[in-house]
mmCIF file of C-alpha atoms in Angstrom:
data_model
loop_
_atom_site.group_PDB
_atom_site.id
_atom_site.type_symbol
_atom_site.label_atom_id
_atom_site.label_comp_id
_atom_site.label_asym_id
_atom_site.label_seq_id
_atom_site.Cartn_x
_atom_site.Cartn_y
_atom_site.Cartn_z
ATOM 1 C CA MET C 1 73.398 -178.109 -95.913
ATOM 2 C CA SER C 2 72.224 -181.325 -96.297
ATOM 3 C CA VAL C 3 72.316 -181.317 -100.740
ATOM 4 C CA PRO C 4 69.633 -183.825 -102.128
ATOM 5 C CA THR C 5 70.824 -186.381 -105.218
ATOM 6 C CA THR C 6 68.393 -185.727 -108.150
ATOM 7 C CA MET C 7 66.618 -182.209 -108.553
ATOM 8 C CA LYS C 8 63.636 -181.105 -110.801
ATOM 9 C CA ALA C 9 65.269 -179.266 -114.499
ATOM 10 C CA VAL C 10 64.141 -178.414 -117.398
ATOM 11 C CA VAL C 11 67.051 -179.713 -120.272
ATOM 12 C CA VAL C 12 67.645 -179.397 -123.989
ATOM 13 C CA GLU C 13 69.043 -182.378 -125.387
ATOM 14 C CA GLN C 14 68.413 -180.933 -129.450
ATOM 15 C CA THR C 15 67.404 -177.743 -130.964
ATOM 16 C CA GLY C 16 63.737 -176.304 -131.852
ATOM 17 C CA GLY C 17 60.798 -174.644 -130.065
ATOM 18 C CA PRO C 18 59.747 -174.007 -126.814
ATOM 19 C CA GLU C 19 58.505 -178.076 -127.006
ATOM 20 C CA VAL C 20 62.213 -179.560 -127.120
ATOM 21 C CA LEU C 21 62.160 -177.996 -123.356
ATOM 22 C CA GLN C 22 61.633 -181.245 -121.227
ATOM 23 C CA PHE C 23 60.668 -180.748 -117.201
ATOM 24 C CA LYS C 24 62.591 -183.606 -115.517
ATOM 25 C CA THR C 25 61.831 -183.832 -111.421
ATOM 26 C CA SER C 26 64.552 -186.342 -110.799
ATOM 27 C CA TYR C 27 67.910 -184.607 -112.255
ATOM 28 C CA PRO C 28 70.729 -185.557 -110.596
ATOM 29 C CA VAL C 29 72.572 -182.254 -109.514
ATOM 30 C CA PRO C 30 75.793 -181.031 -109.948
ATOM 31 C CA THR C 31 79.433 -181.726 -108.441
ATOM 32 C CA PRO C 32 80.847 -177.776 -107.866
ATOM 33 C CA LYS C 33 83.786 -178.309 -108.892
ATOM 34 C CA ALA C 34 87.325 -176.590 -108.241
ATOM 35 C CA GLY C 35 86.238 -172.566 -107.295
ATOM 36 C CA GLN C 36 83.079 -173.247 -107.985
ATOM 37 C CA LEU C 37 79.919 -172.932 -105.846
ATOM 38 C CA LEU C 38 76.848 -174.738 -105.183
ATOM 39 C CA VAL C 39 73.835 -172.953 -105.230
ATOM 40 C CA ARG C 40 70.686 -174.067 -104.371
ATOM 41 C CA ASN C 41 68.165 -172.118 -106.226
ATOM 42 C CA ASN C 42 64.972 -169.647 -104.729
ATOM 43 C CA ILE C 43 64.750 -167.481 -107.893
ATOM 44 C CA SER C 44 66.076 -167.829 -111.452
ATOM 45 C CA GLY C 45 66.134 -165.202 -114.063
ATOM 46 C CA VAL C 46 64.021 -165.935 -118.157
ATOM 47 C CA ASN C 47 66.313 -163.744 -120.298
ATOM 48 C CA TYR C 48 65.755 -163.883 -124.539
ATOM 49 C CA ILE C 49 69.427 -165.144 -125.292
ATOM 50 C CA ASP C 50 67.815 -168.700 -123.954
ATOM 51 C CA THR C 51 65.903 -168.594 -126.875
ATOM 52 C CA TYR C 52 68.876 -167.957 -129.675
ATOM 53 C CA PHE C 53 70.795 -170.919 -127.536
ATOM 54 C CA ARG C 54 67.303 -173.297 -127.394
ATOM 55 C CA THR C 55 66.264 -172.748 -131.201
ATOM 56 C CA GLY C 56 70.461 -173.327 -131.965
ATOM 57 C CA LEU C 57 71.004 -169.633 -133.467
ATOM 58 C CA TYR C 58 73.529 -169.587 -131.009
ATOM 59 C CA PRO C 59 75.170 -172.477 -130.362
ATOM 60 C CA SER C 60 76.234 -174.719 -127.549
ATOM 61 C CA PRO C 61 76.828 -177.954 -126.669
ATOM 62 C CA LYS C 62 73.777 -180.659 -126.025
ATOM 63 C CA PRO C 63 72.464 -182.114 -123.478
ATOM 64 C CA GLU C 64 72.195 -178.494 -122.185
ATOM 65 C CA ILE C 65 69.714 -176.560 -119.339
ATOM 66 C CA LEU C 66 69.586 -173.030 -120.264
ATOM 67 C CA GLY C 67 69.358 -170.720 -117.801
ATOM 68 C CA ARG C 68 72.123 -167.395 -117.280
ATOM 69 C CA GLU C 69 71.320 -166.079 -113.838
ATOM 70 C CA GLY C 70 69.783 -167.327 -110.446
ATOM 71 C CA ALA C 71 69.949 -165.810 -107.019
ATOM 72 C CA GLY C 72 69.522 -168.521 -103.908
ATOM 73 C CA VAL C 73 72.199 -169.822 -101.409
ATOM 74 C CA VAL C 74 75.311 -171.547 -101.560
ATOM 75 C CA ALA C 75 74.745 -174.934 -101.309
ATOM 76 C CA ALA C 76 78.367 -176.240 -101.123
ATOM 77 C CA LEU C 77 81.613 -174.943 -101.798
ATOM 78 C CA GLY C 78 83.830 -176.821 -104.384
ATOM 79 C CA PRO C 79 87.737 -177.418 -103.769
ATOM 80 C CA GLU C 80 90.045 -174.222 -103.739
ATOM 81 C CA THR C 81 87.311 -172.049 -104.035
ATOM 82 C CA SER C 82 86.810 -168.944 -101.163
ATOM 83 C CA GLY C 83 84.826 -165.606 -100.199
ATOM 84 C CA PHE C 84 82.025 -167.832 -99.114
ATOM 85 C CA GLN C 85 80.211 -169.498 -96.911
ATOM 86 C CA VAL C 86 77.674 -172.115 -97.370
ATOM 87 C CA GLY C 87 74.236 -170.545 -96.467
ATOM 88 C CA ASP C 88 75.241 -167.345 -97.779
ATOM 89 C CA ARG C 89 72.534 -165.366 -100.006
ATOM 90 C CA VAL C 90 73.843 -164.534 -103.941
ATOM 91 C CA ALA C 91 73.290 -164.540 -107.684
ATOM 92 C CA TRP C 92 75.183 -165.647 -109.995
ATOM 93 C CA LEU C 93 75.911 -165.171 -113.711
ATOM 94 C CA SER C 94 76.373 -168.223 -116.155
ATOM 95 C CA THR C 95 74.710 -171.380 -117.424
ATOM 96 C CA GLY C 96 72.045 -173.806 -116.464
ATOM 97 C CA GLY C 97 69.230 -171.693 -114.175
ATOM 98 C CA TYR C 98 66.277 -173.170 -115.403
ATOM 99 C CA ALA C 99 66.721 -175.804 -112.315
ATOM 100 C CA GLU C 100 66.923 -175.771 -108.550
ATOM 101 C CA TYR C 101 70.326 -176.527 -107.943
ATOM 102 C CA THR C 102 73.846 -175.183 -110.306
ATOM 103 C CA ALA C 103 77.202 -175.525 -109.832
ATOM 104 C CA VAL C 104 78.262 -171.917 -110.643
ATOM 105 C CA PRO C 105 81.622 -169.818 -110.956
ATOM 106 C CA ALA C 106 82.896 -167.980 -107.300
ATOM 107 C CA ALA C 107 84.277 -165.409 -110.129
ATOM 108 C CA HIS C 108 80.911 -164.870 -111.882
ATOM 109 C CA THR C 109 78.462 -165.035 -108.961
ATOM 110 C CA ALA C 110 77.337 -162.181 -105.254
ATOM 111 C CA LYS C 111 76.852 -161.792 -102.034
ATOM 112 C CA ILE C 112 73.300 -159.634 -102.551
ATOM 113 C CA PRO C 113 73.402 -157.232 -99.646
ATOM 114 C CA GLU C 114 70.303 -156.274 -97.068
ATOM 115 C CA GLY C 115 67.533 -154.873 -97.612
ATOM 116 C CA ILE C 116 66.863 -156.270 -101.321
ATOM 117 C CA SER C 117 64.882 -159.168 -102.759
ATOM 118 C CA ASP C 118 65.659 -162.609 -104.813
ATOM 119 C CA GLU C 119 63.247 -161.226 -106.706
ATOM 120 C CA ASP C 120 64.788 -157.379 -107.163
ATOM 121 C CA VAL C 121 68.482 -158.672 -107.887
ATOM 122 C CA MET C 122 66.863 -161.333 -110.485
ATOM 123 C CA ALA C 123 64.123 -159.233 -112.313
ATOM 124 C CA SER C 124 67.462 -156.445 -113.084
ATOM 125 C CA PHE C 125 71.265 -158.722 -112.166
ATOM 126 C CA LEU C 126 72.031 -159.651 -116.208
ATOM 127 C CA SER C 127 70.144 -157.149 -118.169
ATOM 128 C CA GLY C 128 70.569 -154.124 -115.959
ATOM 129 C CA MET C 129 74.049 -155.362 -114.948
ATOM 130 C CA THR C 130 73.769 -155.880 -119.511
ATOM 131 C CA VAL C 131 72.374 -152.389 -120.034
ATOM 132 C CA LEU C 132 74.859 -150.260 -117.553
ATOM 133 C CA ALA C 133 78.056 -151.813 -120.002
ATOM 134 C CA PHE C 134 76.276 -150.726 -122.962
ATOM 135 C CA ALA C 135 76.238 -147.219 -121.945
ATOM 136 C CA LYS C 136 79.648 -146.306 -119.822
ATOM 137 C CA GLU C 137 81.709 -148.107 -122.172
ATOM 138 C CA THR C 138 80.368 -149.388 -126.419
ATOM 139 C CA TYR C 139 79.101 -145.913 -126.197
ATOM 140 C CA PRO C 140 78.720 -143.490 -123.491
ATOM 141 C CA VAL C 141 76.390 -141.939 -123.233
ATOM 142 C CA GLN C 142 76.898 -138.142 -122.242
ATOM 143 C CA LYS C 143 74.361 -135.458 -120.738
ATOM 144 C CA GLY C 144 71.527 -134.889 -123.772
ATOM 145 C CA ASP C 145 72.207 -136.747 -126.582
ATOM 146 C CA TRP C 146 69.670 -138.202 -127.958
ATOM 147 C CA VAL C 147 69.035 -141.849 -127.831
ATOM 148 C CA LEU C 148 67.369 -143.691 -129.410
ATOM 149 C CA LEU C 149 66.224 -147.137 -127.941
ATOM 150 C CA HIS C 150 64.158 -149.833 -129.570
ATOM 151 C CA ALA C 151 61.485 -152.693 -126.960
ATOM 152 C CA ALA C 152 61.690 -149.824 -124.292
ATOM 153 C CA ALA C 153 59.588 -151.789 -121.750
ATOM 154 C CA GLY C 154 60.825 -155.365 -122.471
ATOM 155 C CA GLY C 155 63.449 -156.582 -119.887
ATOM 156 C CA ALA C 156 66.876 -154.815 -120.892
ATOM 157 C CA GLY C 157 64.623 -152.295 -122.094
ATOM 158 C CA PHE C 158 62.864 -151.819 -118.954
ATOM 159 C CA LEU C 159 65.809 -150.752 -117.133
ATOM 160 C CA MET C 160 67.787 -148.773 -118.923
ATOM 161 C CA THR C 161 65.633 -146.363 -119.704
ATOM 162 C CA GLN C 162 66.017 -145.830 -116.188
ATOM 163 C CA ILE C 163 69.378 -145.324 -116.590
ATOM 164 C CA LEU C 164 69.568 -143.221 -119.543
ATOM 165 C CA LYS C 165 68.097 -140.682 -117.846
ATOM 166 C CA THR C 166 69.937 -140.748 -114.859
ATOM 167 C CA MET C 167 72.755 -140.114 -116.593
ATOM 168 C CA GLY C 168 70.558 -137.753 -118.473
ATOM 169 C CA ALA C 169 69.931 -138.075 -122.048
ATOM 170 C CA LYS C 170 67.030 -137.374 -123.278
ATOM 171 C CA VAL C 171 65.557 -140.714 -124.478
ATOM 172 C CA ILE C 172 63.166 -142.072 -127.881
ATOM 173 C CA GLY C 173 62.414 -145.883 -126.774
ATOM 174 C CA THR C 174 59.815 -147.535 -129.423
ATOM 175 C CA ALA C 175 57.123 -150.296 -128.271
ATOM 176 C CA GLY C 176 54.407 -152.128 -129.502
ATOM 177 C CA GLY C 177 51.142 -151.309 -127.567
ATOM 178 C CA ALA C 178 50.071 -148.553 -125.897
ATOM 179 C CA GLU C 179 49.659 -150.040 -122.507
ATOM 180 C CA LYS C 180 53.440 -150.870 -123.410
ATOM 181 C CA CYS C 181 53.594 -147.763 -124.278
ATOM 182 C CA ALA C 182 52.804 -145.205 -121.643
ATOM 183 C CA LEU C 183 54.583 -147.895 -119.613
ATOM 184 C CA VAL C 184 57.790 -146.245 -121.048
ATOM 185 C CA LYS C 185 56.289 -142.785 -120.648
ATOM 186 C CA SER C 186 56.075 -143.039 -117.159
ATOM 187 C CA LEU C 187 59.784 -144.233 -117.059
ATOM 188 C CA GLY C 188 61.008 -140.463 -117.894
ATOM 189 C CA ALA C 189 61.469 -140.899 -121.683
ATOM 190 C CA ASP C 190 61.158 -137.725 -123.783
ATOM 191 C CA LEU C 191 59.272 -139.555 -126.650
ATOM 192 C CA VAL C 192 57.939 -143.574 -126.801
ATOM 193 C CA ILE C 193 56.439 -144.519 -130.636
ATOM 194 C CA ASP C 194 54.360 -147.036 -131.297
ATOM 195 C CA TYR C 195 55.607 -149.051 -134.130
ATOM 196 C CA ARG C 196 51.964 -150.226 -134.176
ATOM 197 C CA SER C 197 50.521 -147.424 -134.861
ATOM 198 C CA GLU C 198 49.407 -146.317 -138.284
ATOM 199 C CA GLU C 199 51.233 -143.276 -137.592
ATOM 200 C CA GLY C 200 54.835 -145.604 -135.806
ATOM 201 C CA LYS C 201 55.329 -146.992 -138.785
ATOM 202 C CA ASP C 202 57.192 -144.295 -140.049
ATOM 203 C CA TRP C 203 59.654 -144.220 -136.879
ATOM 204 C CA VAL C 204 62.506 -143.502 -138.847
ATOM 205 C CA LYS C 205 60.420 -140.366 -139.695
ATOM 206 C CA GLN C 206 59.019 -139.731 -136.527
ATOM 207 C CA VAL C 207 62.859 -139.473 -134.690
ATOM 208 C CA LYS C 208 64.565 -137.770 -137.692
ATOM 209 C CA GLU C 209 61.700 -135.217 -136.038
ATOM 210 C CA ALA C 210 62.273 -134.944 -133.033
ATOM 211 C CA THR C 211 65.728 -134.632 -133.318
ATOM 212 C CA GLY C 212 65.510 -131.282 -135.029
ATOM 213 C CA GLY C 213 66.477 -133.573 -138.865
ATOM 214 C CA ARG C 214 69.491 -135.109 -136.707
ATOM 215 C CA GLY C 215 69.444 -138.432 -136.014
ATOM 216 C CA VAL C 216 70.157 -139.882 -133.027
ATOM 217 C CA ASP C 217 73.638 -139.972 -132.041
ATOM 218 C CA VAL C 218 73.552 -143.547 -130.839
ATOM 219 C CA VAL C 219 70.654 -146.798 -131.250
ATOM 220 C CA TYR C 220 70.926 -149.634 -128.626
ATOM 221 C CA ASP C 221 68.389 -151.878 -130.766
ATOM 222 C CA SER C 222 67.846 -155.375 -129.389
ATOM 223 C CA VAL C 223 65.442 -156.598 -132.102
ATOM 224 C CA GLY C 224 67.101 -156.902 -134.994
ATOM 225 C CA LYS C 225 66.037 -157.717 -138.303
ATOM 226 C CA ASP C 226 63.361 -155.338 -138.635
ATOM 227 C CA THR C 227 64.531 -152.197 -137.254
ATOM 228 C CA TRP C 228 68.293 -152.568 -137.838
ATOM 229 C CA GLU C 229 68.165 -150.687 -141.168
ATOM 230 C CA GLY C 230 66.426 -148.064 -140.139
ATOM 231 C CA SER C 231 67.855 -147.122 -136.821
ATOM 232 C CA LEU C 232 70.907 -146.855 -138.883
ATOM 233 C CA GLU C 233 69.332 -143.862 -140.810
ATOM 234 C CA ALA C 234 67.496 -142.626 -137.334
ATOM 235 C CA VAL C 235 71.435 -142.710 -136.449
ATOM 236 C CA LYS C 236 72.371 -139.019 -137.261
ATOM 237 C CA ARG C 237 76.600 -138.466 -139.120
ATOM 238 C CA LYS C 238 79.441 -140.020 -136.934
ATOM 239 C CA GLY C 239 76.286 -141.417 -134.196
ATOM 240 C CA THR C 240 76.922 -145.436 -133.339
ATOM 241 C CA VAL C 241 74.454 -148.294 -134.306
ATOM 242 C CA ILE C 242 75.229 -151.106 -130.958
ATOM 243 C CA TRP C 243 73.138 -154.497 -131.776
ATOM 244 C CA PHE C 244 72.511 -156.508 -128.740
ATOM 245 C CA GLY C 245 69.584 -158.372 -129.802
ATOM 246 C CA ASN C 246 67.771 -160.499 -132.959
ATOM 247 C CA ALA C 247 64.426 -160.529 -131.632
ATOM 248 C CA SER C 248 62.672 -160.353 -135.141
ATOM 249 C CA GLY C 249 65.793 -162.323 -135.648
ATOM 250 C CA PRO C 250 69.686 -161.395 -136.987
ATOM 251 C CA VAL C 251 70.905 -159.025 -138.837
ATOM 252 C CA PRO C 252 71.696 -159.735 -141.614
ATOM 253 C CA PRO C 253 75.529 -159.696 -142.859
ATOM 254 C CA LEU C 254 76.723 -155.902 -143.716
ATOM 255 C CA PRO C 255 78.224 -154.483 -146.114
ATOM 256 C CA LEU C 256 81.012 -151.594 -144.274
ATOM 257 C CA ALA C 257 79.839 -148.868 -147.547
ATOM 258 C CA LYS C 258 76.196 -148.661 -145.928
ATOM 259 C CA LEU C 259 78.508 -146.862 -143.139
ATOM 260 C CA SER C 260 80.776 -144.463 -145.052
ATOM 261 C CA PRO C 261 77.449 -142.055 -146.051
ATOM 262 C CA LYS C 262 77.557 -141.126 -142.363
ATOM 263 C CA CYS C 263 80.617 -142.363 -141.217
ATOM 264 C CA VAL C 264 78.733 -144.565 -138.930
ATOM 265 C CA LYS C 265 80.480 -146.870 -136.579
ATOM 266 C CA VAL C 266 78.475 -150.008 -135.190
ATOM 267 C CA ALA C 267 78.856 -152.465 -132.150
ATOM 268 C CA ARG C 268 77.951 -156.004 -131.074
ATOM 269 C CA PRO C 269 78.937 -156.292 -127.997
ATOM 270 C CA THR C 270 78.160 -159.338 -124.197
ATOM 271 C CA LEU C 271 77.759 -158.565 -121.127
ATOM 272 C CA PHE C 272 80.837 -160.645 -120.648
ATOM 273 C CA GLY C 273 83.090 -159.469 -122.501
ATOM 274 C CA TYR C 274 82.563 -156.542 -120.309
ATOM 275 C CA ILE C 275 83.116 -158.701 -117.217
ATOM 276 C CA GLN C 276 86.275 -160.817 -117.145
ATOM 277 C CA THR C 277 88.378 -159.177 -114.336
ATOM 278 C CA PRO C 278 86.953 -160.113 -111.728
ATOM 279 C CA GLU C 279 87.989 -155.470 -110.821
ATOM 280 C CA GLU C 280 84.990 -155.515 -114.064
ATOM 281 C CA PHE C 281 81.995 -157.717 -111.859
ATOM 282 C CA LYS C 282 82.835 -156.157 -108.908
ATOM 283 C CA SER C 283 81.952 -152.681 -109.995
ATOM 284 C CA TYR C 284 79.598 -153.285 -112.272
ATOM 285 C CA THR C 285 77.591 -155.836 -109.682
ATOM 286 C CA THR C 286 78.634 -152.273 -107.176
ATOM 287 C CA GLU C 287 76.653 -150.189 -108.828
ATOM 288 C CA LEU C 288 73.639 -151.930 -110.020
ATOM 289 C CA PHE C 289 73.458 -152.660 -106.644
ATOM 290 C CA GLY C 290 73.566 -149.229 -105.374
ATOM 291 C CA LEU C 291 70.566 -148.113 -107.680
ATOM 292 C CA LEU C 292 68.475 -151.538 -106.128
ATOM 293 C CA LYS C 293 69.184 -150.669 -102.654
ATOM 294 C CA SER C 294 68.686 -146.520 -103.054
ATOM 295 C CA GLY C 295 65.666 -146.284 -105.801
ATOM 296 C CA GLN C 296 67.494 -145.157 -107.978
ATOM 297 C CA LEU C 297 66.171 -147.992 -110.504
ATOM 298 C CA LYS C 298 63.104 -150.014 -109.993
ATOM 299 C CA THR C 299 62.927 -153.172 -111.175
ATOM 300 C CA LYS C 300 59.242 -155.096 -113.445
ATOM 301 C CA ILE C 301 58.180 -158.224 -113.160
ATOM 302 C CA HIS C 302 56.405 -159.908 -116.003
ATOM 303 C CA ASN C 303 56.125 -163.193 -114.593
ATOM 304 C CA ILE C 304 56.835 -165.280 -111.746
ATOM 305 C CA TYR C 305 56.098 -169.468 -113.545
ATOM 306 C CA PRO C 306 56.745 -172.294 -112.098
ATOM 307 C CA LEU C 307 60.061 -174.058 -113.585
ATOM 308 C CA GLU C 308 57.115 -176.213 -114.645
ATOM 309 C CA ASP C 309 55.510 -173.937 -117.118
ATOM 310 C CA ILE C 310 59.309 -173.099 -119.013
ATOM 311 C CA ALA C 311 57.610 -173.654 -122.755
ATOM 312 C CA GLN C 312 55.001 -170.925 -122.034
ATOM 313 C CA VAL C 313 57.441 -168.894 -120.656
ATOM 314 C CA HIS C 314 58.776 -169.000 -124.215
ATOM 315 C CA LYS C 315 56.218 -168.618 -125.515
ATOM 316 C CA ASP C 316 55.821 -165.607 -124.517
ATOM 317 C CA LEU C 317 59.495 -164.731 -125.090
ATOM 318 C CA GLU C 318 58.605 -165.036 -128.466
ATOM 319 C CA GLY C 319 55.567 -163.234 -128.972
ATOM 320 C CA ARG C 320 56.468 -160.174 -127.544
ATOM 321 C CA LYS C 321 53.085 -160.406 -124.321
ATOM 322 C CA THR C 322 55.457 -159.732 -122.040
ATOM 323 C CA MET C 323 56.263 -156.013 -120.486
ATOM 324 C CA GLY C 324 59.794 -156.359 -117.632
ATOM 325 C CA LYS C 325 61.030 -159.263 -116.489
ATOM 326 C CA SER C 326 60.314 -163.078 -116.720
ATOM 327 C CA LEU C 327 61.199 -165.315 -114.009
ATOM 328 C CA LEU C 328 61.104 -168.997 -112.192
ATOM 329 C CA ARG C 329 61.003 -170.187 -109.453
ATOM 330 C CA PRO C 330 62.344 -173.244 -109.407
#
């Protein structure tokens, strides 16, 4: 496969707002190192975590190309790289997705099975494995558990609502606005709370009422600053609160004594802690691809943007204007 020397890419040279995302038309194509593949991206995923690296909330070396996942075709193999061939359709997890080509570790790359589109894979790859890991390992959800899921209409929430229902959980989802709430309800959520409505402002009260005053077994909270205290109120005695995002800002330093009255457990997981070994990565990709192929897991794409519109993508994400996954066409 012929590989050019330059490509289109979006580069961040300093932290800041969406304006720091610089679209380049002649950026050098990376050379894959030992254990790496060079992938020509057909489509790339945009995740809320990308905004954290852009703003500096999560420190990372600059300049950098953001984007944690992509799907495309293997264009070249680095030295001592096996298990793949040029032309293989693959999906990867790494960094550098806002570009036409990305050098990625073979250890975090999976071949895409026939019958699944690149778009469906990218609408569920990082987010889908994340929610599978959190629902199976961070807190192993059991049939009949009450689960509170914030941002249930977002890229991760849309998938997690479905996965929780396949596990037999009773799901309370929060979302902003009637359209998002209707979407979450259509996925099988038992109760959906519109936090923008007058009644929904006291969502903790609604959660308590729905659970007979007991509270939920577990909270999955990717919102952070605006919801963390309510999440602790809404969880049951001996329950678990899992924070995995900062859509409204980070959770402030937490006094451990705040957990004592109800003996609450808290966690702050990340997907990459669950897929460090090849066996772990293969297990979760295999399960995710199986759910997609069987139709048990449906995807929702908010929009597929051209690479040069990346600043607008970040504005839409941070303005909570999206439902489902935002994708890029490099």
